[in-house]
C-alpha cells in the first residue's frame, strides 16, 4: 500500500500510557501505523506490486525430477532495484519463504501454501491437473503476501522475488538474519485471562474448521456419487445404440438418445473434474490457513502470559519504588504490537475469506448451471429429431 | 347391465377354432370388423383395494382387487353422466383372461399384462407386491392392457373379454367351459418342443429373431437404468447435507450468514426434487417393460407358425411315403424296406387277394392324407396371412409407441435440467449476496 510508504527508520512513538515504545523490531513501527490507517484498499489502482506465478516446467536431473514455476514481478517500489523481475522457483523455495515469513513476522497471519506432500499416493505429482492446481495455490499465496502492508516489505519476500539464485541467499539468510529476527519465547507461561476478542477468534476458528471439514467431506461424497453415476451412464448410452442397430424406423431416434446420453456423460465428467481441481483444494487451503492462524493465536497468548507473569513479579516489588524494568516494558510492547497486528490481519483475513468463499461457492453454482445447460441443449436438440420422422410419416400416410 | 348376448355372436367356446372360422365369427358379430370395442364403451381400472380371504387350500391370504369401470360412449356425449357399471377383479383373473386369449387367437400378438413381480427395481423402489406405489403402477398397467385388447381388431370382439368387463359372477366358469385349457396344455407343449422346420416363412424367422433381440436389449436397458437411477438419487440426496452445514456455518458469520442460510434452503429443495424426477422416470420404465413382454407375445406367434408349418410338412412327408408304398406294390419293386415285404420274401409271396386289400387300404390312406395336407396347407396359409397382418399392425404400433416414449423421456430430462438450472441460479444469487 502506497500510503504505507515504509522506510524502516526508527520512529519515536508514544504509547497511550506515556511510555516510549521500543521500535527496534522491524515489524512494530509499520504495524502501529497500520492501526492508524484506514481500511486496506484492495483496488488495483493503489497497488504498486504485482506478482504472478505461471509457466510450470519439468526439470529432470540425475538426482531428482521436479517442477519449477516462473515468478514475475512488476513494481514501482524503491525497495526493489529493478521495476521487473522474472525468476524460476520450485515448491521448496516457496516453503522456505513461508518459514522465513513466519519466523520474522510472528505477529502476522501468514497465508498458507498448498500441501507439501501428496498424501493419497495415487495422485501423479507431474500430471497437468495436479501441477495446475498447485500453480494456482502458489499464485494465490504470493498475491496475498504482496497485498499485505507489512509482509510485502519483508526482505525475504524481496529476495524471493528478485534474487537470481535463491539457494545461496537461503544459506546467507540463515546465518545473518538469525540475530535480527524477533524471537518470541514460548516459555510455558500460564495465561490469566484471554481478552474476549481473541477468545472469540479462537472459537470462531474452531467452529469454522469443523464446518470446512464437513463441507470437504460432502463435496468428496458428491464427487464419488457423480463418478459412479457417470459409470452407469457410460454403459446406458451404448445400449440405445445397439438397439438402434436392429430397428428401422426407430433407428435414428434411438441413436439420437444414445448421443444425448453420451453428451451428458461428458458434461458430468467435466463438472466432477472441476470440483476436484478447483473446489476441494481451496477448502483445504483454508483449513491449513486456519491451523497456522491458531498457532499465531497461541503465540499471542504466550506473549501475553509472559508479560503478565513478569509484571506480577514487578508489582510485587512495587513498594521498593524501582522503575518498571525495561524488559517488562519490552514485554508490554510486544503484547500491544502483537494484538494490533493480529487485529488488523484478522479483519483483513475476514474480508478475504468472505470474498474467497463468495467466489468459491458462486463458482460451484456456476459449474453446476453449466452442466445442466449443456444437458438441456443436448436433449432440446433431440426433440425435433424425434418428432420430425413422425410428421414426415404422418404426411406419407 | 349391458346386453352381452346376441344370436349373431358365434360361440367362441369352440376350441377347434380355425382362423377361417374366427373370421366368420367376426363377420357375424354385432361389432363390425375393424371397429374396436373402445369406440363403443369407455373402460378404466379406477381403483385398487386390499382384501383378505381364504384361498384354495383354506389358508388366509391378502390380495388386491381392481375396480373395472365401463360406460357406454354415447351416454357421456348425451350430456347425462350415468354411474358407470363396475366390478372387481384380481390379477389372477386378468391372467386367466390373457391365457384364454393366447390360446384362442394364436395368430394375434396378444397385449401383455404388467409384471407379476416387481423387477428391475432400484433401492428405493419396493419389490413388495402390496406396496402402494407398485399397486398404483399395476393399476395403470392393467388399464392399459384392457384398452389395448379393446382396441385390437380381432380381440376386442371376443365374448369372453366382454363378459370379463361386464359379468362379475360366474365369469371364471364361463371361461373354463370353453375348454381352452386343454388346448392351452398342447400349446404349451408345442411352444417348448424342439422340432426342425424345413421351410419356414423367412419373415417369421426374422420376426422371431427380432423378438429375441428386442427382449434382450430392453432387459439390459432396464437393468442399467435402474442402477443409474440409484446413483442419481445418491447425488441429489447428498446435496441436502450442504443445507445443514450451511445453516450451522451461518450461525457463526455476520455478513455472510443470510446468504449462506438461504443457499442452504435451496440445496434442501434440490435434494428433495429427485423423488418426483425418478417417479416420472418409472413411468418410462413401465412403457419399456410393456414392450419387453410384447416381445414374448411376438415370439409366441412366430413359434405357432413354425408349429403349423411343421405339421404341414409332417403330413406331406407321410403322404409322400404312402404314395411310394403304393407304387412299389403296383410295380412289385421294393424300393423301401418293410418288414412285411422281407417276411413275404422269405416265407413266400402274399396272395393276390391280400395284395388287393393292401392296395385298397393304401388308396384310402392316400386320399385321407391328401385331404389332411390340403387342410393343413390352408391352415398354414391362413395362419400366415392373419398373423402377418397382426404383426404388421404390431410393428406400426410399436414404432409409434416407442417413439412417443422416447419423446416423453426427452421431455422429462429437459424438465429435470431446467429445474436444476433454476435451483442453482437461486443458490448462486444467495452466494453472491454473501
mmCIF file of C-alpha atoms in Angstrom, chain A residues 45-264:
data_model
loop_
_atom_site.group_PDB
_atom_site.id
_atom_site.type_symbol
_atom_site.label_atom_id
_atom_site.label_comp_id
_atom_site.label_asym_id
_atom_site.label_seq_id
_atom_site.Cartn_x
_atom_site.Cartn_y
_atom_site.Cartn_z
ATOM 1 C CA UNK A 45 -5.064 1.432 -8.647
ATOM 2 C CA UNK A 46 -3.307 1.824 -5.355
ATOM 3 C CA UNK A 47 -1.179 -1.267 -5.727
ATOM 4 C CA UNK A 48 2.452 -0.896 -6.554
ATOM 5 C CA UNK A 49 3.470 -4.520 -6.518
ATOM 6 C CA UNK A 50 2.149 -7.184 -8.879
ATOM 7 C CA UNK A 51 3.182 -10.796 -8.717
ATOM 8 C CA UNK A 52 2.158 -13.794 -10.823
ATOM 9 C CA UNK A 53 3.086 -17.453 -10.864
ATOM 10 C CA UNK A 54 2.888 -19.287 -14.182
ATOM 11 C CA UNK A 55 4.623 -21.425 -16.758
ATOM 12 C CA UNK A 56 5.326 -24.667 -14.887
ATOM 13 C CA UNK A 57 8.239 -26.650 -16.313
ATOM 14 C CA UNK A 58 9.554 -30.057 -15.540
ATOM 15 C CA UNK A 59 13.242 -30.452 -14.716
ATOM 16 C CA UNK A 60 14.865 -33.827 -14.953
ATOM 17 C CA UNK A 61 18.262 -34.358 -13.409
ATOM 18 C CA UNK A 62 20.128 -37.445 -12.345
ATOM 19 C CA UNK A 63 19.307 -36.787 -8.728
ATOM 20 C CA UNK A 64 15.671 -35.829 -8.979
ATOM 21 C CA UNK A 65 12.754 -34.635 -11.066
ATOM 22 C CA UNK A 66 10.898 -31.521 -10.045
ATOM 23 C CA UNK A 67 8.730 -28.704 -11.320
ATOM 24 C CA UNK A 68 9.711 -25.029 -11.401
ATOM 25 C CA UNK A 69 7.363 -22.101 -11.819
ATOM 26 C CA UNK A 70 8.041 -18.693 -13.263
ATOM 27 C CA UNK A 71 7.515 -15.849 -10.792
ATOM 28 C CA UNK A 72 7.024 -12.478 -12.455
ATOM 29 C CA UNK A 73 7.131 -9.230 -10.556
ATOM 30 C CA UNK A 74 6.236 -5.722 -11.604
ATOM 31 C CA UNK A 75 6.736 -2.945 -9.107
ATOM 32 C CA UNK A 76 7.424 0.735 -8.583
ATOM 33 C CA UNK A 77 8.681 0.300 -5.064
ATOM 34 C CA UNK A 78 12.087 1.667 -4.297
ATOM 35 C CA UNK A 79 12.914 -1.329 -2.185
ATOM 36 C CA UNK A 80 13.438 -3.158 -5.437
ATOM 37 C CA UNK A 81 16.398 -2.403 -7.652
ATOM 38 C CA UNK A 82 14.529 -3.096 -10.861
ATOM 39 C CA UNK A 83 10.930 -2.466 -11.924
ATOM 40 C CA UNK A 84 10.525 -6.003 -13.299
ATOM 41 C CA UNK A 85 11.739 -9.440 -12.363
ATOM 42 C CA UNK A 86 11.315 -12.916 -13.733
ATOM 43 C CA UNK A 87 12.725 -15.789 -11.771
ATOM 44 C CA UNK A 88 12.103 -19.505 -11.555
ATOM 45 C CA UNK A 89 11.203 -21.084 -8.240
ATOM 46 C CA UNK A 90 10.314 -24.550 -7.065
ATOM 47 C CA UNK A 91 7.973 -25.592 -4.265
ATOM 48 C CA UNK A 92 10.712 -25.839 -1.655
ATOM 49 C CA UNK A 93 11.607 -22.202 -2.367
ATOM 50 C CA UNK A 94 8.036 -21.203 -1.538
ATOM 51 C CA UNK A 95 8.260 -23.329 1.576
ATOM 52 C CA UNK A 96 11.481 -21.570 2.569
ATOM 53 C CA UNK A 97 9.805 -18.188 2.057
ATOM 54 C CA UNK A 98 6.853 -19.104 4.195
ATOM 55 C CA UNK A 99 9.024 -20.363 7.022
ATOM 56 C CA UNK A 100 11.054 -17.169 6.868
ATOM 57 C CA UNK A 101 7.913 -15.055 6.979
ATOM 58 C CA UNK A 102 6.602 -16.978 9.972
ATOM 59 C CA UNK A 103 9.897 -16.570 11.755
ATOM 60 C CA UNK A 104 10.356 -12.900 11.006
ATOM 61 C CA UNK A 105 6.742 -11.796 11.264
ATOM 62 C CA UNK A 106 5.360 -13.937 14.050
ATOM 63 C CA UNK A 107 2.627 -11.484 14.903
ATOM 64 C CA UNK A 108 1.079 -11.734 11.492
ATOM 65 C CA UNK A 109 -1.098 -14.262 9.782
ATOM 66 C CA UNK A 110 0.909 -15.821 7.000
ATOM 67 C CA UNK A 111 -1.131 -17.196 4.077
ATOM 68 C CA UNK A 112 -0.926 -20.949 3.590
ATOM 69 C CA UNK A 113 0.831 -22.963 0.954
ATOM 70 C CA UNK A 114 -0.719 -25.934 -0.838
ATOM 71 C CA UNK A 115 0.028 -29.211 0.840
ATOM 72 C CA UNK A 116 3.651 -30.246 0.731
ATOM 73 C CA UNK A 117 3.140 -33.953 0.471
ATOM 74 C CA UNK A 118 0.661 -35.656 -1.714
ATOM 75 C CA UNK A 119 -0.869 -37.932 0.830
ATOM 76 C CA UNK A 120 -3.032 -40.057 -1.435
ATOM 77 C CA UNK A 121 -0.172 -41.629 -3.279
ATOM 78 C CA UNK A 122 -2.440 -42.251 -6.218
ATOM 79 C CA UNK A 123 -2.105 -38.702 -7.478
ATOM 80 C CA UNK A 124 0.510 -38.118 -10.129
ATOM 81 C CA UNK A 125 2.764 -35.276 -8.981
ATOM 82 C CA UNK A 126 3.516 -34.417 -12.561
ATOM 83 C CA UNK A 127 0.033 -34.616 -14.042
ATOM 84 C CA UNK A 128 -1.296 -31.490 -15.696
ATOM 85 C CA UNK A 129 -4.183 -31.217 -13.256
ATOM 86 C CA UNK A 130 -2.041 -31.504 -10.139
ATOM 87 C CA UNK A 131 0.544 -29.026 -11.381
ATOM 88 C CA UNK A 132 -2.139 -26.531 -12.407
ATOM 89 C CA UNK A 133 -3.903 -26.821 -9.053
ATOM 90 C CA UNK A 134 -0.607 -26.242 -7.287
ATOM 91 C CA UNK A 135 0.287 -23.309 -9.519
ATOM 92 C CA UNK A 136 -2.997 -21.598 -8.713
ATOM 93 C CA UNK A 137 -2.416 -22.048 -4.995
ATOM 94 C CA UNK A 138 1.176 -20.737 -5.187
ATOM 95 C CA UNK A 139 -0.033 -17.761 -7.198
ATOM 96 C CA UNK A 140 -2.658 -17.019 -4.565
ATOM 97 C CA UNK A 141 -0.065 -17.324 -1.833
ATOM 98 C CA UNK A 142 2.278 -14.774 -3.366
ATOM 99 C CA UNK A 143 -0.574 -12.401 -4.191
ATOM 100 C CA UNK A 144 -1.769 -12.478 -0.607
ATOM 101 C CA UNK A 145 1.722 -11.713 0.635
ATOM 102 C CA UNK A 146 2.119 -8.971 -1.963
ATOM 103 C CA UNK A 147 -1.156 -7.393 -0.834
ATOM 104 C CA UNK A 148 -0.181 -7.416 2.808
ATOM 105 C CA UNK A 149 1.017 -3.993 4.040
ATOM 106 C CA UNK A 150 3.689 -5.489 6.233
ATOM 107 C CA UNK A 151 4.603 -8.846 4.741
ATOM 108 C CA UNK A 152 5.095 -7.401 1.284
ATOM 109 C CA UNK A 153 8.017 -5.363 2.594
ATOM 110 C CA UNK A 154 9.734 -8.304 4.142
ATOM 111 C CA UNK A 155 13.285 -8.664 2.885
ATOM 112 C CA UNK A 156 12.958 -12.401 2.381
ATOM 113 C CA UNK A 157 9.977 -11.770 0.153
ATOM 114 C CA UNK A 158 12.073 -9.289 -1.750
ATOM 115 C CA UNK A 159 14.858 -11.809 -2.144
ATOM 116 C CA UNK A 160 12.389 -14.460 -3.255
ATOM 117 C CA UNK A 161 11.089 -12.245 -5.990
ATOM 118 C CA UNK A 162 14.340 -10.800 -7.196
ATOM 119 C CA UNK A 163 17.316 -12.992 -6.446
ATOM 120 C CA UNK A 164 18.659 -14.911 -9.387
ATOM 121 C CA UNK A 165 19.868 -17.790 -7.311
ATOM 122 C CA UNK A 166 17.850 -18.250 -4.193
ATOM 123 C CA UNK A 167 19.852 -21.149 -2.840
ATOM 124 C CA UNK A 168 22.830 -19.021 -1.932
ATOM 125 C CA UNK A 169 20.597 -16.458 -0.373
ATOM 126 C CA UNK A 170 18.895 -19.145 1.640
ATOM 127 C CA UNK A 171 22.177 -20.078 3.185
ATOM 128 C CA UNK A 172 23.195 -16.467 3.808
ATOM 129 C CA UNK A 173 19.836 -15.661 5.191
ATOM 130 C CA UNK A 174 20.150 -18.421 7.695
ATOM 131 C CA UNK A 175 23.433 -17.047 9.007
ATOM 132 C CA UNK A 176 22.930 -13.323 9.047
ATOM 133 C CA UNK A 177 19.250 -12.934 9.772
ATOM 134 C CA UNK A 178 19.158 -15.070 12.844
ATOM 135 C CA UNK A 179 20.139 -12.298 15.141
ATOM 136 C CA UNK A 180 17.753 -9.812 13.680
ATOM 137 C CA UNK A 181 14.614 -11.850 13.715
ATOM 138 C CA UNK A 182 12.430 -11.267 16.658
ATOM 139 C CA UNK A 183 12.244 -14.343 18.702
ATOM 140 C CA UNK A 184 9.318 -14.968 20.894
ATOM 141 C CA UNK A 185 9.855 -17.401 23.654
ATOM 142 C CA UNK A 186 7.024 -19.787 24.129
ATOM 143 C CA UNK A 187 8.072 -20.456 27.630
ATOM 144 C CA UNK A 188 5.104 -22.225 29.084
ATOM 145 C CA UNK A 189 3.701 -19.227 30.931
ATOM 146 C CA UNK A 190 0.178 -19.536 32.222
ATOM 147 C CA UNK A 191 -2.355 -17.156 30.769
ATOM 148 C CA UNK A 192 -4.732 -15.496 33.204
ATOM 149 C CA UNK A 193 -7.486 -14.260 31.033
ATOM 150 C CA UNK A 194 -7.632 -14.227 27.310
ATOM 151 C CA UNK A 195 -9.126 -10.992 26.023
ATOM 152 C CA UNK A 196 -12.627 -11.535 24.750
ATOM 153 C CA UNK A 197 -11.903 -10.656 21.169
ATOM 154 C CA UNK A 198 -9.078 -13.175 20.874
ATOM 155 C CA UNK A 199 -11.071 -15.834 22.613
ATOM 156 C CA UNK A 200 -13.827 -15.159 20.100
ATOM 157 C CA UNK A 201 -11.320 -15.515 17.281
ATOM 158 C CA UNK A 202 -10.215 -18.873 18.630
ATOM 159 C CA UNK A 203 -13.784 -20.099 18.984
ATOM 160 C CA UNK A 204 -14.680 -18.918 15.535
ATOM 161 C CA UNK A 205 -11.704 -20.688 14.014
ATOM 162 C CA UNK A 206 -12.552 -23.918 15.806
ATOM 163 C CA UNK A 207 -16.120 -23.981 14.525
ATOM 164 C CA UNK A 208 -15.125 -22.762 11.087
ATOM 165 C CA UNK A 209 -12.534 -25.509 10.688
ATOM 166 C CA UNK A 210 -15.137 -28.026 11.651
ATOM 167 C CA UNK A 211 -17.602 -26.731 9.098
ATOM 168 C CA UNK A 212 -14.957 -26.650 6.386
ATOM 169 C CA UNK A 213 -14.127 -30.247 7.166
ATOM 170 C CA UNK A 214 -17.771 -31.195 6.822
ATOM 171 C CA UNK A 215 -18.086 -29.344 3.537
ATOM 172 C CA UNK A 216 -14.959 -31.108 2.281
ATOM 173 C CA UNK A 217 -16.441 -34.479 3.124
ATOM 174 C CA UNK A 218 -19.755 -33.623 1.490
ATOM 175 C CA UNK A 219 -18.020 -32.425 -1.669
ATOM 176 C CA UNK A 220 -15.962 -35.587 -1.810
ATOM 177 C CA UNK A 221 -19.043 -37.704 -1.373
ATOM 178 C CA UNK A 222 -20.819 -35.855 -4.167
ATOM 179 C CA UNK A 223 -17.847 -36.368 -6.450
ATOM 180 C CA UNK A 224 -17.879 -40.062 -5.635
ATOM 181 C CA UNK A 225 -21.599 -40.445 -6.283
ATOM 182 C CA UNK A 226 -21.304 -38.470 -9.501
ATOM 183 C CA UNK A 227 -18.453 -40.667 -10.661
ATOM 184 C CA UNK A 228 -20.495 -43.784 -10.042
ATOM 185 C CA UNK A 229 -23.468 -42.234 -11.822
ATOM 186 C CA UNK A 230 -21.152 -41.427 -14.700
ATOM 187 C CA UNK A 231 -20.061 -45.057 -14.863
ATOM 188 C CA UNK A 232 -23.648 -46.206 -15.259
ATOM 189 C CA UNK A 233 -24.357 -43.553 -17.887
ATOM 190 C CA UNK A 234 -21.373 -44.757 -19.914
ATOM 191 C CA UNK A 235 -22.990 -48.183 -20.026
ATOM 192 C CA UNK A 236 -26.530 -46.844 -20.500
ATOM 193 C CA UNK A 237 -25.995 -44.780 -23.648
ATOM 194 C CA UNK A 238 -24.481 -47.542 -25.792
ATOM 195 C CA UNK A 239 -27.437 -49.865 -25.120
ATOM 196 C CA UNK A 240 -29.629 -47.484 -27.123
ATOM 197 C CA UNK A 241 -27.056 -47.674 -29.902
ATOM 198 C CA UNK A 242 -27.094 -51.440 -30.037
ATOM 199 C CA UNK A 243 -30.894 -51.339 -30.012
ATOM 200 C CA UNK A 244 -30.940 -48.984 -32.954
ATOM 201 C CA UNK A 245 -28.854 -51.446 -34.954
ATOM 202 C CA UNK A 246 -31.808 -53.789 -35.453
ATOM 203 C CA UNK A 247 -34.552 -51.203 -35.804
ATOM 204 C CA UNK A 248 -35.617 -49.422 -38.947
ATOM 205 C CA UNK A 249 -37.985 -46.608 -38.135
ATOM 206 C CA UNK A 250 -36.655 -46.282 -34.636
ATOM 207 C CA UNK A 251 -33.008 -46.321 -35.689
ATOM 208 C CA UNK A 252 -32.477 -42.560 -35.757
ATOM 209 C CA UNK A 253 -34.421 -41.741 -32.572
ATOM 210 C CA UNK A 254 -32.543 -44.419 -30.637
ATOM 211 C CA UNK A 255 -29.182 -43.285 -31.965
ATOM 212 C CA UNK A 256 -30.186 -39.760 -31.023
ATOM 213 C CA UNK A 257 -30.890 -40.763 -27.445
ATOM 214 C CA UNK A 258 -27.582 -42.597 -27.290
ATOM 215 C CA UNK A 259 -25.759 -39.481 -28.462
ATOM 216 C CA UNK A 260 -27.595 -37.349 -25.953
ATOM 217 C CA UNK A 261 -26.665 -39.577 -23.046
ATOM 218 C CA UNK A 262 -23.081 -39.506 -24.240
ATOM 219 C CA UNK A 263 -23.070 -35.686 -24.273
ATOM 220 C CA UNK A 264 -24.494 -35.585 -20.774
#
